[in-house]
Short mmCIF file of C-alpha atoms in Angstrom, two decimals:
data_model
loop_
_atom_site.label_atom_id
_atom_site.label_comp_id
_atom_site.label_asym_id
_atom_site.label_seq_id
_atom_site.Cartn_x
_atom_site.Cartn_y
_atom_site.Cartn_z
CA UNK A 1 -44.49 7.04 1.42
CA UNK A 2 -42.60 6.26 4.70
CA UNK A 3 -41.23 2.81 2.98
CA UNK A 4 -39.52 5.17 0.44
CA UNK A 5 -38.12 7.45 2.86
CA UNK A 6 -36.66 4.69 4.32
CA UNK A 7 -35.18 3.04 1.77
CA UNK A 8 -33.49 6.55 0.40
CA UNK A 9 -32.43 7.12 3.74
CA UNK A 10 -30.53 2.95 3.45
CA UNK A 11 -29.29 3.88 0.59
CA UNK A 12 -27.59 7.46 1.91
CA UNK A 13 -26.23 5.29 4.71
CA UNK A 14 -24.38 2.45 2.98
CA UNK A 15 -23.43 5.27 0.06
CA UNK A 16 -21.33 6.97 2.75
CA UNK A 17 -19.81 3.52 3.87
CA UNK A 18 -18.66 2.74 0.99
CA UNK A 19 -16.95 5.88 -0.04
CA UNK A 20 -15.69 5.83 3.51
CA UNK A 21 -14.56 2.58 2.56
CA UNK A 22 -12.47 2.84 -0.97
CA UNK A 23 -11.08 6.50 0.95
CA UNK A 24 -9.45 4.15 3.44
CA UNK A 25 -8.34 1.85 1.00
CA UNK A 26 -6.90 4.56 -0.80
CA UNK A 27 -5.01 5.98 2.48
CA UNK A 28 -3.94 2.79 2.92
CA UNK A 29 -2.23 2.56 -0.90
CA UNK A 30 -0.75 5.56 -0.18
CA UNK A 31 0.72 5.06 3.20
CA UNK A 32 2.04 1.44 2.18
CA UNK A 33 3.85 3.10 -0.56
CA UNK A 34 5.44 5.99 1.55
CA UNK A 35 6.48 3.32 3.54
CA UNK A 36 7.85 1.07 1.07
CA UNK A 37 10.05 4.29 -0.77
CA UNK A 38 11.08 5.07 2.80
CA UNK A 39 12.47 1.80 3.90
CA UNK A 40 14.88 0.95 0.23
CA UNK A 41 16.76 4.63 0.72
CA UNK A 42 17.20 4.08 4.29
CA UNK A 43 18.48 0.49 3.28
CA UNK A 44 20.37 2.57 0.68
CA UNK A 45 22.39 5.07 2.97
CA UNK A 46 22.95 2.01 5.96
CA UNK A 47 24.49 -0.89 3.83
CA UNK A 48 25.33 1.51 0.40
CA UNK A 49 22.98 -0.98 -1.66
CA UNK A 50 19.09 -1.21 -2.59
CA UNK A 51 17.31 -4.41 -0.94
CA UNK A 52 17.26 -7.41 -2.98
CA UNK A 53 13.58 -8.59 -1.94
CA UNK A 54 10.34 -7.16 -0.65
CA UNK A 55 10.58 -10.35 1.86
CA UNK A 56 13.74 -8.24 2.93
CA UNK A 57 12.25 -5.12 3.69
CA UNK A 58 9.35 -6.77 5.17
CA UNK A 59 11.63 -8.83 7.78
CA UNK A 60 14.09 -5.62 8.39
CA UNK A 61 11.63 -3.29 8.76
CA UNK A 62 8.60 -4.56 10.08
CA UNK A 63 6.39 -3.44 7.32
CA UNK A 64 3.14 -5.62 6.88
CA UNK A 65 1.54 -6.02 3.14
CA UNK A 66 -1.65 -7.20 3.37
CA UNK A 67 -2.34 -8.95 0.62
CA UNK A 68 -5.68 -9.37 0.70
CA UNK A 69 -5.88 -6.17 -0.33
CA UNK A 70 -2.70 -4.88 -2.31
CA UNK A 71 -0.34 -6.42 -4.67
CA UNK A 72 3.25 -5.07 -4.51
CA UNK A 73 5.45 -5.59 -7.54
CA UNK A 74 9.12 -4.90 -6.22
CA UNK A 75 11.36 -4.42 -9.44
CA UNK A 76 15.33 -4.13 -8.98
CA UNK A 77 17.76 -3.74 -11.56
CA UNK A 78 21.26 -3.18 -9.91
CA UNK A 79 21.72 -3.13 -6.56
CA UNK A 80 22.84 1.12 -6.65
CA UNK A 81 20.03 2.10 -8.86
CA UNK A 82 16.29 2.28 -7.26
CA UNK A 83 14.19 -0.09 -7.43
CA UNK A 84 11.04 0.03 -9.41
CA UNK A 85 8.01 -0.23 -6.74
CA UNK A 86 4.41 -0.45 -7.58
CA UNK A 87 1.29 -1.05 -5.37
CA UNK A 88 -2.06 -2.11 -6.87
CA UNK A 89 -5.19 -1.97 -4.45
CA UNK A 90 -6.94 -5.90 -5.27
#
């Protein structure tokens, strides 16, 4: 009896990490986004165009992509028409 309280009491435990876990992760998708969309229009209304390159925005603005854990697909068309951007959690 006390071996399976213990073991449903491991199992409550590392349950809560890991939905503490993918809730971060999703924070995180959502906040690297924000920041993404925030950093092109401010681009937009300083030099009147769109960047050309997520390296840009990464060097102008000092926004970190860690990607070991997100994939960023930056699309532009023209460079007064907003860009496409899309972030996958890996």
């Amino acid at each position: 009896m006390p071996f399976i309280f213990t073991a449903a009491v491991i199992a409550v435990i590392f349950s809560g990490i890991r939905q503490a876990d993918e809730s971060g992760n999703a924070e995180g998708l959502r906040i690297l986004e924000e920041s993404l969309h925030r950093a092109v229009v401010m681009n937009y209304a300083i030099e009147g165009r769109y960047p050309q390159s997520l390296e840009y925005i990464e060097e102008k603005f000092g926004i970190h992509i860690d990607k070991t854990k997100f994939i960023v697909h930056y699309t532009i068309f023209a460079s007064n028409i907003l860009p496409t951007i899309t972030v996958i959690a890996i």
